[in-house]
CSV table of C-alpha atoms in Angstrom, one decimal:
chain,number,residue,atom,x,y,z
A,1,MET,CA,0.0,0.0,0.0
A,2,GLN,CA,1.4,3.4,-1.0
A,3,LEU,CA,0.3,5.1,2.2
A,4,LEU,CA,2.4,2.7,4.2
A,5,ASP,CA,5.4,3.4,1.9
A,6,ASP,CA,4.8,7.1,2.5
A,7,ALA,CA,4.9,6.6,6.2
A,8,VAL,CA,8.2,4.7,5.9
A,9,ARG,CA,9.6,7.3,3.5
A,10,LEU,CA,9.3,10.0,6.2
A,11,THR,CA,12.4,8.4,7.8
A,12,SER,CA,14.4,9.6,4.8
A,13,VAL,CA,13.7,13.3,5.4
A,14,PRO,CA,17.1,14.8,6.5
A,15,GLN,CA,17.4,15.8,10.2
A,16,SER,CA,18.3,19.4,9.3
A,17,VAL,CA,15.1,19.7,7.3
A,18,TRP,CA,13.0,18.6,10.3
A,19,GLU,CA,14.9,20.8,12.7
A,20,ASN,CA,14.8,24.0,10.5
A,21,GLU,CA,11.1,23.6,9.8
A,22,ILE,CA,10.2,23.0,13.4
A,23,GLU,CA,12.3,25.9,14.4
A,24,ASP,CA,10.8,28.3,11.9
A,25,ARG,CA,7.2,27.2,12.8
A,26,LEU,CA,7.9,27.4,16.5
A,27,TRP,CA,9.2,30.9,16.3
A,28,THR,CA,6.2,32.0,14.2
A,29,ALA,CA,3.8,30.4,16.7
A,30,MET,CA,5.6,32.1,19.7
A,31,ALA,CA,6.7,35.5,18.3
A,32,ASP,CA,3.6,37.4,19.6
A,33,TYR,CA,3.9,35.9,23.0
A,34,VAL,CA,7.7,36.7,23.2
A,35,PHE,CA,7.1,40.3,22.4
A,36,ASP,CA,3.9,40.8,24.4
A,37,ASN,CA,4.9,38.8,27.5
A,38,ILE,CA,8.7,38.8,27.7
A,39,TYR,CA,10.6,41.4,25.7
A,40,VAL,CA,8.3,44.5,25.9
A,41,PRO,CA,7.3,44.2,29.6
A,42,ALA,CA,10.9,43.7,30.5
A,43,ALA,CA,12.5,46.3,28.3
A,44,ALA,CA,10.0,49.0,28.9
A,45,GLY,CA,11.5,49.7,32.3
A,46,SER,CA,15.1,50.2,33.4
A,47,LYS,CA,18.1,48.3,32.4
A,48,ASP,CA,18.0,46.4,35.7
A,49,ASP,CA,14.3,45.5,34.9
A,50,LEU,CA,15.3,44.2,31.6
A,51,LYS,CA,17.8,41.8,33.2
A,52,VAL,CA,15.7,40.7,36.2
A,53,VAL,CA,12.2,40.7,34.7
A,54,GLY,CA,13.4,39.3,31.4
A,55,ASN,CA,15.1,36.4,33.2
A,56,ILE,CA,12.0,35.6,35.3
A,57,ARG,CA,9.7,35.7,32.3
A,58,LEU,CA,12.0,33.7,30.2
A,59,LYS,CA,12.2,30.9,32.8
A,60,ASP,CA,8.4,30.9,33.2
A,61,TRP,CA,8.1,30.6,29.4
A,62,ALA,CA,10.6,27.7,29.3
A,63,GLY,CA,8.8,25.8,32.1
A,64,THR,CA,5.2,26.2,30.9
A,65,LEU,CA,4.1,27.3,27.4
A,66,LEU,CA,7.2,26.7,25.2
A,67,PRO,CA,7.4,22.8,25.7
A,68,ILE,CA,3.6,22.6,25.2
A,69,LYS,CA,3.6,24.7,22.0
A,70,GLY,CA,6.8,22.9,20.8
A,71,VAL,CA,5.1,19.5,20.9
A,72,GLU,CA,2.0,20.9,19.1
A,73,VAL,CA,4.2,22.4,16.4
A,74,ALA,CA,6.3,19.3,15.9
A,75,ASN,CA,3.2,17.1,15.6
A,76,GLN,CA,1.6,19.5,13.1
A,77,THR,CA,4.9,19.5,11.1
A,78,LEU,CA,4.8,15.7,11.0
A,79,TYR,CA,1.2,15.7,9.9
A,80,ASP,CA,1.8,18.3,7.1
A,81,ARG,CA,4.9,16.4,5.9
A,82,PHE,CA,3.0,13.1,5.7
A,83,LYS,CA,0.0,14.8,4.1
A,84,THR,CA,2.3,16.2,1.4
A,85,LEU,CA,3.9,12.9,0.7
A,86,ALA,CA,0.5,11.2,0.5
A,87,SER,CA,-0.7,13.7,-2.0
A,88,ARG,CA,2.5,14.1,-4.0
A,89,ASN,CA,1.0,12.4,-7.2
A,90,SER,CA,-2.2,14.5,-7.1
A,91,SER,CA,-1.1,16.4,-10.2
A,92,ALA,CA,-0.5,13.3,-12.3
A,93,LYS,CA,-2.7,12.9,-15.4
A,94,ASP,CA,-4.0,9.5,-14.3
A,95,LYS,CA,-4.7,10.5,-10.7
A,96,ASP,CA,-8.1,9.6,-9.2
A,97,SER,CA,-9.6,12.1,-6.8
A,98,ILE,CA,-11.5,9.2,-5.1
A,99,TYR,CA,-8.3,7.6,-4.1
A,100,ASP,CA,-6.9,11.1,-3.0
A,101,ASN,CA,-9.9,11.4,-0.7
A,102,PHE,CA,-9.3,7.9,0.7
A,103,LYS,CA,-5.6,8.7,1.4
A,104,GLN,CA,-6.4,12.0,3.1
A,105,THR,CA,-9.0,10.2,5.3
A,106,VAL,CA,-6.5,7.6,6.3
A,107,VAL,CA,-3.9,10.3,7.1
A,108,ASP,CA,-6.5,12.1,9.3
A,109,GLU,CA,-7.5,9.0,11.0
A,110,ALA,CA,-3.9,8.1,11.7
A,111,PHE,CA,-3.4,11.4,13.5
A,112,LYS,CA,-6.5,11.0,15.5
A,113,LEU,CA,-4.7,7.9,16.9
A,114,HIS,CA,-1.3,9.5,17.1
A,115,GLN,CA,-0.5,11.2,20.4
A,116,TRP,CA,3.0,12.6,21.0
A,117,ASP,CA,4.7,10.8,23.8
A,118,ALA,CA,3.8,12.7,27.0
A,119,ARG,CA,7.2,12.1,28.5
A,120,ALA,CA,8.8,14.1,25.7
A,121,LYS,CA,7.1,17.3,26.9
A,122,GLU,CA,8.4,16.9,30.4
A,123,SER,CA,11.9,16.0,29.1
A,124,LEU,CA,11.9,19.2,27.0
A,125,ARG,CA,10.7,21.3,29.9
A,126,VAL,CA,13.6,20.1,32.1
A,127,MET,CA,16.1,20.7,29.2
A,128,LEU,CA,14.8,24.3,28.6
A,129,LEU,CA,14.9,25.2,32.3
A,130,SER,CA,18.5,24.0,32.4
A,131,SER,CA,19.2,26.1,29.3
A,132,ALA,CA,17.8,29.2,31.0
A,133,GLU,CA,20.6,29.0,33.6
A,134,ALA,CA,23.3,28.7,31.0
A,135,PRO,CA,25.8,31.5,30.2
A,136,TYR,CA,24.8,34.3,28.0
A,137,ILE,CA,26.6,35.5,24.9
A,138,ILE,CA,30.1,34.1,24.8
A,139,THR,CA,31.5,34.1,21.3
A,140,PRO,CA,31.4,36.6,18.4
A,141,ASP,CA,29.1,34.2,16.5
A,142,ASP,CA,26.7,34.2,19.4
A,143,TRP,CA,26.6,38.0,19.2
A,144,ASN,CA,26.3,38.3,15.5
A,145,GLY,CA,23.5,35.7,15.3
A,146,ALA,CA,21.6,37.4,18.2
A,147,VAL,CA,21.8,40.8,16.5
A,148,ARG,CA,20.5,39.6,13.2
A,149,PHE,CA,17.7,37.6,14.9
A,150,MET,CA,16.7,40.6,17.0
A,151,GLU,CA,16.8,43.1,14.1
A,152,GLN,CA,14.7,40.9,11.9
A,153,ALA,CA,12.2,40.0,14.7
A,154,CYS,CA,11.7,43.6,15.8
A,155,ALA,CA,11.4,44.8,12.2
A,156,GLU,CA,8.7,42.2,11.4
A,157,ARG,CA,6.8,42.9,14.6
A,158,LEU,CA,7.0,46.7,13.9
A,159,ALA,CA,5.6,46.2,10.4
A,160,ALA,CA,2.7,44.1,11.8
A,161,VAL,CA,1.9,46.8,14.5
A,162,GLN,CA,2.0,49.6,12.0
A,163,LYS,CA,-0.4,47.7,9.7
A,164,ILE,CA,-2.8,47.4,12.7
A,165,ILE,CA,-2.5,51.1,13.4
A,166,GLY,CA,-3.2,51.9,9.8
A,167,ASP,CA,-6.3,49.8,9.9
A,168,MET,CA,-7.4,51.5,13.1
A,169,LEU,CA,-6.9,55.0,11.7
A,170,GLY,CA,-8.6,54.3,8.4
A,171,PRO,CA,-7.8,56.0,5.0
A,172,SER,CA,-5.5,59.0,4.9
A,173,SER,CA,-6.5,62.3,3.3
A,174,TRP,CA,-4.8,61.2,0.1
A,175,GLU,CA,-6.6,57.9,0.1
A,176,LYS,CA,-9.9,59.6,0.7
A,177,TRP,CA,-9.5,61.9,-2.3
A,178,MET,CA,-7.7,59.7,-4.7
A,179,LEU,CA,-9.1,56.3,-3.9
A,180,PHE,CA,-12.6,57.5,-2.8
A,181,ARG,CA,-12.3,55.8,0.6
A,182,ARG,CA,-14.2,57.0,3.6
A,183,GLN,CA,-13.4,57.2,7.3
A,184,THR,CA,-15.9,55.7,9.8
A,185,LEU,CA,-16.8,57.2,13.1
A,186,GLU,CA,-14.4,54.7,14.8
A,187,HIS,CA,-11.6,55.8,12.5
A,188,ARG,CA,-12.2,59.5,13.4
A,189,ASN,CA,-12.3,58.6,17.1
A,190,ARG,CA,-9.0,56.6,16.8
A,191,ARG,CA,-7.3,59.6,15.2
A,192,ALA,CA,-8.6,61.9,17.9
A,193,VAL,CA,-7.3,59.6,20.6
A,194,VAL,CA,-3.9,59.3,18.9
A,195,ASP,CA,-3.6,63.0,18.6
A,196,LYS,CA,-4.3,63.6,22.3
A,197,LEU,CA,-2.0,60.8,23.4
A,198,GLU,CA,0.9,62.2,21.4
A,199,LYS,CA,0.3,65.7,22.7
A,200,LEU,CA,-0.4,65.0,26.3
A,201,ILE,CA,1.6,61.8,27.1
A,202,MET,CA,4.0,60.6,24.4
A,203,PRO,CA,5.7,63.3,22.4
A,204,THR,CA,6.8,62.2,18.9
A,205,GLU,CA,10.4,63.3,19.5
A,206,GLY,CA,12.9,62.0,22.0
A,207,GLU,CA,13.4,58.8,23.9
A,208,LEU,CA,10.4,56.8,25.0
A,209,THR,CA,10.2,57.0,28.8
A,210,HIS,CA,6.6,56.0,29.5
A,211,GLY,CA,5.7,52.5,30.5
A,212,THR,CA,3.4,50.0,28.8
A,213,ASP,CA,0.2,51.0,30.6
A,214,LEU,CA,-1.6,54.3,31.1
A,215,SER,CA,-2.6,55.3,34.6
A,216,LYS,CA,-6.3,56.0,35.5
A,217,ASP,CA,-5.5,59.7,35.8
A,218,GLU,CA,-3.9,59.8,32.3
A,219,ILE,CA,-6.9,58.0,30.8
A,220,ASN,CA,-9.3,60.5,32.6
A,221,VAL,CA,-7.3,63.4,31.2
A,222,VAL,CA,-7.5,62.1,27.7
A,223,GLN,CA,-11.2,61.2,28.0
A,224,LYS,CA,-12.3,64.5,29.5
A,225,THR,CA,-10.3,66.5,26.9
A,226,LEU,CA,-11.9,64.6,24.0
A,227,GLU,CA,-15.4,65.0,25.6
A,228,SER,CA,-14.9,68.7,25.6
A,229,GLN,CA,-14.3,68.4,21.8
A,230,GLY,CA,-17.4,66.3,21.3
A,231,VAL,CA,-15.6,63.0,21.0
A,232,LYS,CA,-17.0,60.2,23.3
A,233,VAL,CA,-14.8,57.2,23.9
A,234,ASP,CA,-14.5,54.8,26.8
A,235,PRO,CA,-11.3,53.9,28.8
A,236,ALA,CA,-11.0,50.5,27.0
A,237,PHE,CA,-10.9,52.3,23.6
A,238,ILE,CA,-8.1,54.6,24.9
A,239,ARG,CA,-6.1,51.8,26.4
A,240,ASP,CA,-6.4,49.7,23.2
A,241,THR,CA,-5.2,52.7,21.1
A,242,TRP,CA,-2.3,53.4,23.5
A,243,ARG,CA,-1.1,49.8,23.4
A,244,TYR,CA,-0.4,49.8,19.6
A,245,LEU,CA,0.8,53.4,19.7
A,246,PHE,CA,3.3,52.6,22.4
A,247,LEU,CA,4.4,49.3,20.7
A,248,SER,CA,5.1,51.2,17.4
A,249,ARG,CA,7.3,53.8,19.1
A,250,PHE,CA,9.0,51.2,21.3
A,251,LEU,CA,9.8,49.0,18.3
A,252,GLU,CA,11.0,51.9,16.2
A,253,GLN,CA,13.5,52.8,18.8
A,254,ALA,CA,14.5,49.1,19.2
A,255,VAL,CA,15.2,48.7,15.5
A,256,SER,CA,17.1,52.0,15.5
A,257,ARG,CA,19.3,50.9,18.4
A,258,ILE,CA,20.0,47.4,17.1
A,259,GLY,CA,21.0,48.9,13.8
A,260,MET,CA,23.9,50.5,15.5
A,261,CYS,CA,25.2,47.2,16.7
A,262,GLY,CA,27.8,46.1,14.2
A,263,GLU,CA,29.1,42.6,13.6
A,264,VAL,CA,32.2,41.5,15.6
A,265,SER,CA,35.0,39.2,14.4
A,266,ASP,CA,36.8,38.4,17.7
A,267,SER,CA,36.3,38.4,21.4
A,268,GLU,CA,38.1,41.8,21.8
A,269,ASP,CA,35.6,43.5,19.6
A,270,LEU,CA,32.8,41.8,21.4
A,271,ASN,CA,33.9,43.0,24.8
A,272,ALA,CA,34.2,46.6,23.4
A,273,GLN,CA,30.6,46.7,22.0
A,274,PRO,CA,28.9,49.9,23.2
A,275,SER,CA,25.4,48.6,22.5
A,276,PHE,CA,22.4,50.0,24.4
A,277,LYS,CA,24.4,52.3,26.7
A,278,ASN,CA,27.1,49.8,27.2
A,279,ASP,CA,24.6,47.1,28.1
A,280,TYR,CA,24.1,43.7,26.4
A,281,SER,CA,20.7,43.0,27.9
A,282,ASP,CA,18.5,43.3,24.8
A,283,VAL,CA,20.8,41.3,22.6
A,284,ASP,CA,21.4,38.8,25.4
A,285,LEU,CA,17.7,38.3,25.8
A,286,PHE,CA,17.1,37.6,22.1
A,287,TYR,CA,20.2,35.3,22.1
A,288,ARG,CA,18.6,33.2,24.9
A,289,ILE,CA,15.2,33.2,23.1
A,290,LYS,CA,16.7,32.0,19.9
A,291,ARG,CA,18.7,29.4,21.7
A,292,MET,CA,15.7,28.0,23.5
A,293,ILE,CA,13.8,27.8,20.2
A,294,ARG,CA,16.7,26.0,18.6
A,295,ILE,CA,17.1,23.6,21.6
A,296,SER,CA,13.4,22.8,21.3
A,297,SER,CA,13.6,22.1,17.6
A,298,VAL,CA,16.6,19.7,18.0
A,299,ALA,CA,15.0,17.9,20.9
A,300,LEU,CA,11.7,17.5,19.2
A,301,ARG,CA,13.4,16.3,16.0
A,302,GLN,CA,15.2,13.6,18.0
A,303,GLN,CA,12.0,12.5,19.6
A,304,LEU,CA,10.3,12.5,16.2
A,305,THR,CA,12.9,10.4,14.4
A,306,ALA,CA,13.6,8.1,17.4
A,307,ALA,CA,9.9,7.2,18.3
A,308,GLU,CA,7.2,9.2,16.6
A,309,LEU,CA,7.8,8.1,13.0
A,310,GLY,CA,7.8,4.4,14.0
A,311,ARG,CA,4.6,4.8,16.0
A,312,LEU,CA,2.9,6.7,13.1
A,313,GLU,CA,3.9,3.8,10.7
A,314,GLY,CA,2.3,1.3,13.1
A,315,GLU,CA,-0.9,3.4,13.3
A,316,VAL,CA,-1.2,3.6,9.5
A,317,LYS,CA,-0.7,-0.1,9.3
A,318,GLN,CA,-3.3,-0.6,12.0
A,319,ILE,CA,-5.9,1.3,10.0
A,320,LEU,CA,-5.1,-0.4,6.7
A,321,ASP,CA,-5.2,-3.9,8.4
A,322,GLY,CA,-8.5,-3.1,9.9
A,323,LEU,CA,-9.9,-2.2,6.5
A,324,GLU,CA,-8.6,-5.4,5.0
A,325,ARG,CA,-10.3,-7.5,7.7
A,326,ASN,CA,-13.5,-5.6,7.4
A,327,PRO,CA,-14.0,-4.5,3.8
A,328,ALA,CA,-17.4,-3.1,4.6
A,329,ARG,CA,-15.7,-0.3,6.5
A,330,ILE,CA,-13.9,0.9,3.4
A,331,LYS,CA,-17.1,2.6,2.3
A,332,GLU,CA,-16.8,4.9,5.4
A,333,TYR,CA,-13.4,6.1,4.1
A,334,PHE,CA,-14.8,7.2,0.7
A,335,ASN,CA,-16.7,10.5,0.4
A,336,HIS,CA,-17.1,11.4,-3.2
A,337,PRO,CA,-20.1,12.1,-5.5
A,338,ARG,CA,-18.8,9.5,-7.9
A,339,ILE,CA,-19.2,6.8,-5.2
A,340,GLY,CA,-22.9,7.6,-4.8
A,341,LEU,CA,-23.4,7.8,-8.5
A,342,ALA,CA,-21.7,4.4,-9.0
A,343,GLU,CA,-23.9,2.9,-6.3
A,344,GLU,CA,-27.0,4.3,-8.0
A,345,LEU,CA,-25.9,2.9,-11.4
A,346,LYS,CA,-25.3,-0.5,-9.8
A,347,LYS,CA,-28.8,-0.5,-8.4
A,348,ILE,CA,-30.2,0.6,-11.8
A,349,THR,CA,-28.1,-2.2,-13.5
A,350,ASN,CA,-29.5,-4.8,-11.1
A,351,VAL,CA,-33.1,-3.7,-11.7
A,352,GLN,CA,-32.4,-3.7,-15.4
A,353,GLU,CA,-31.0,-7.2,-15.3
A,354,LYS,CA,-34.1,-8.4,-13.3
A,355,LEU,CA,-36.4,-6.8,-15.8
A,356,GLU,CA,-34.5,-8.5,-18.7
A,357,ASP,CA,-34.8,-11.9,-16.9
A,358,LEU,CA,-38.5,-11.3,-16.3
A,359,ALA,CA,-39.0,-10.3,-19.9
A,360,LYS,CA,-37.2,-13.4,-21.1
A,361,LEU,CA,-39.2,-15.6,-18.8
A,362,ILE,CA,-42.5,-14.1,-20.0
A,363,GLU,CA,-41.3,-14.6,-23.6
A,364,ASP,CA,-40.4,-18.2,-23.0
A,365,GLU,CA,-43.7,-18.9,-21.3
A,366,GLY,CA,-45.6,-17.3,-24.2
A,367,THR,CA,-43.7,-19.3,-26.8
A,368,GLY,CA,-44.3,-22.6,-24.9
A,369,SER,CA,-48.1,-21.9,-24.7
A,370,PHE,CA,-48.3,-21.2,-28.4
A,371,TYR,CA,-46.6,-24.5,-29.4
A,372,GLY,CA,-48.6,-26.4,-26.9
A,373,GLY,CA,-51.9,-25.0,-28.2
A,374,SER,CA,-51.0,-25.9,-31.8
A,375,ARG,CA,-50.2,-29.6,-31.0
A,376,ASN,CA,-53.5,-30.0,-29.2
A,377,ASP,CA,-55.4,-28.6,-32.2
A,378,ASP,CA,-53.6,-31.0,-34.6
A,379,SER,CA,-54.4,-34.0,-32.5
A,380,SER,CA,-58.1,-33.2,-32.5
C-alpha cells in the first residue's frame, strides 16, 4: 500500500530539514507571546528591569508554554509532511480524486490515533529550564546571530503593528480623495485619541520614557479632553489605542538601536561593543530566546525520528489492516459524489437485469403456450 510506503519514506527526510522547519514554525507560533509577555514588559523599564524581569519571564516561558507549544508544532509539522507525501501524485494525469480522498481520510484517522509521547514534553521542559541557567553570549558568532535575529524579529513585529494602526486609523486624506475611501466614526475617534495621546503623554520626539500602561489619571485626562471636543470614547478604547501606539514607538527605537550594533569578528571586539548604553541585555535576551527555540527544535526532532515516526507507521498499518479485515468499512473512508453515482448505477443495473430476466421468462412462457396449443389442435 502506497500510504504505508509514504509513512516509511518519512524516515528519509534529513534531520536538518525537520529541525529547521520545526524551528521556523515554533518561532512563528511564539513570536507574539515573546514580544507581548517577555521582551516589551521587561525592556519598557530600566536596564535592571530588563535583566531581572526578562530572566524571570524567560524561565516561566521555558517551564510552561514553550514545551507545550513545541510538541504541538512538531506534531503539526509531522502531519503536514505526511500529508504532502501522501498527495504528491495528485497532479498526475492518471490521478483519481476518489483515491486522493481515501488517502487523506487515512492520514487524518492516523493522526487521531497518534498522540505525541507525553514524557517528551516533560523532558523538553527540564532541558529548557536548564538552558535558561546557561551562560549568556560568549562568542562573536553568538553576538552576530543574536543581533541579526533581534533586528529581523523587531522589524517584522513593527511592520505588523504599523499595519494594525493603519487599519485602526482608516484611510488618509490622500486615500480619501484619490481612492474614494471613507473614514468611519471609529476611524475618526481613533485619530482623535492618537492626537491627544501624542500631545499629552507621548511626544513624537525623543526617547520613549513612558511604561506600557496608562494610569487612571492619564486616561481620565484624555477622555475629558476629548469629551470637551465632542468625542466620546470609553477607557478601554483609549487603552487599546495606546497599546499599539506605544508598541510602534518602542519597536521603532529598538530597531534603530539594534541597527547601531555592528558585527564583531573576535572576542576583543565583542567586549568593546557599546550597545544599548554599554549594556548587552537586549541582545542577550534575544540570544537566549533564539537558543531556546533551537534547543526545542533539535530535541523534538530527536523524539520524532527516534519514536514518533515508528509509531505513526504502526498506526497507519493498524488502520489499513482493519480495513482489510472488514472491507465493509472501506465505504466509510470514501466520500465522493462518484461513489454515490456508482452505487445508484449499480442499483439501476441490477433492476435492469431483473427486468430483462422477467421479460425473457415471459417470452419463454408465451412461446411454450403457443406451441402447446397448436399440437392440441392438430391431434383433435
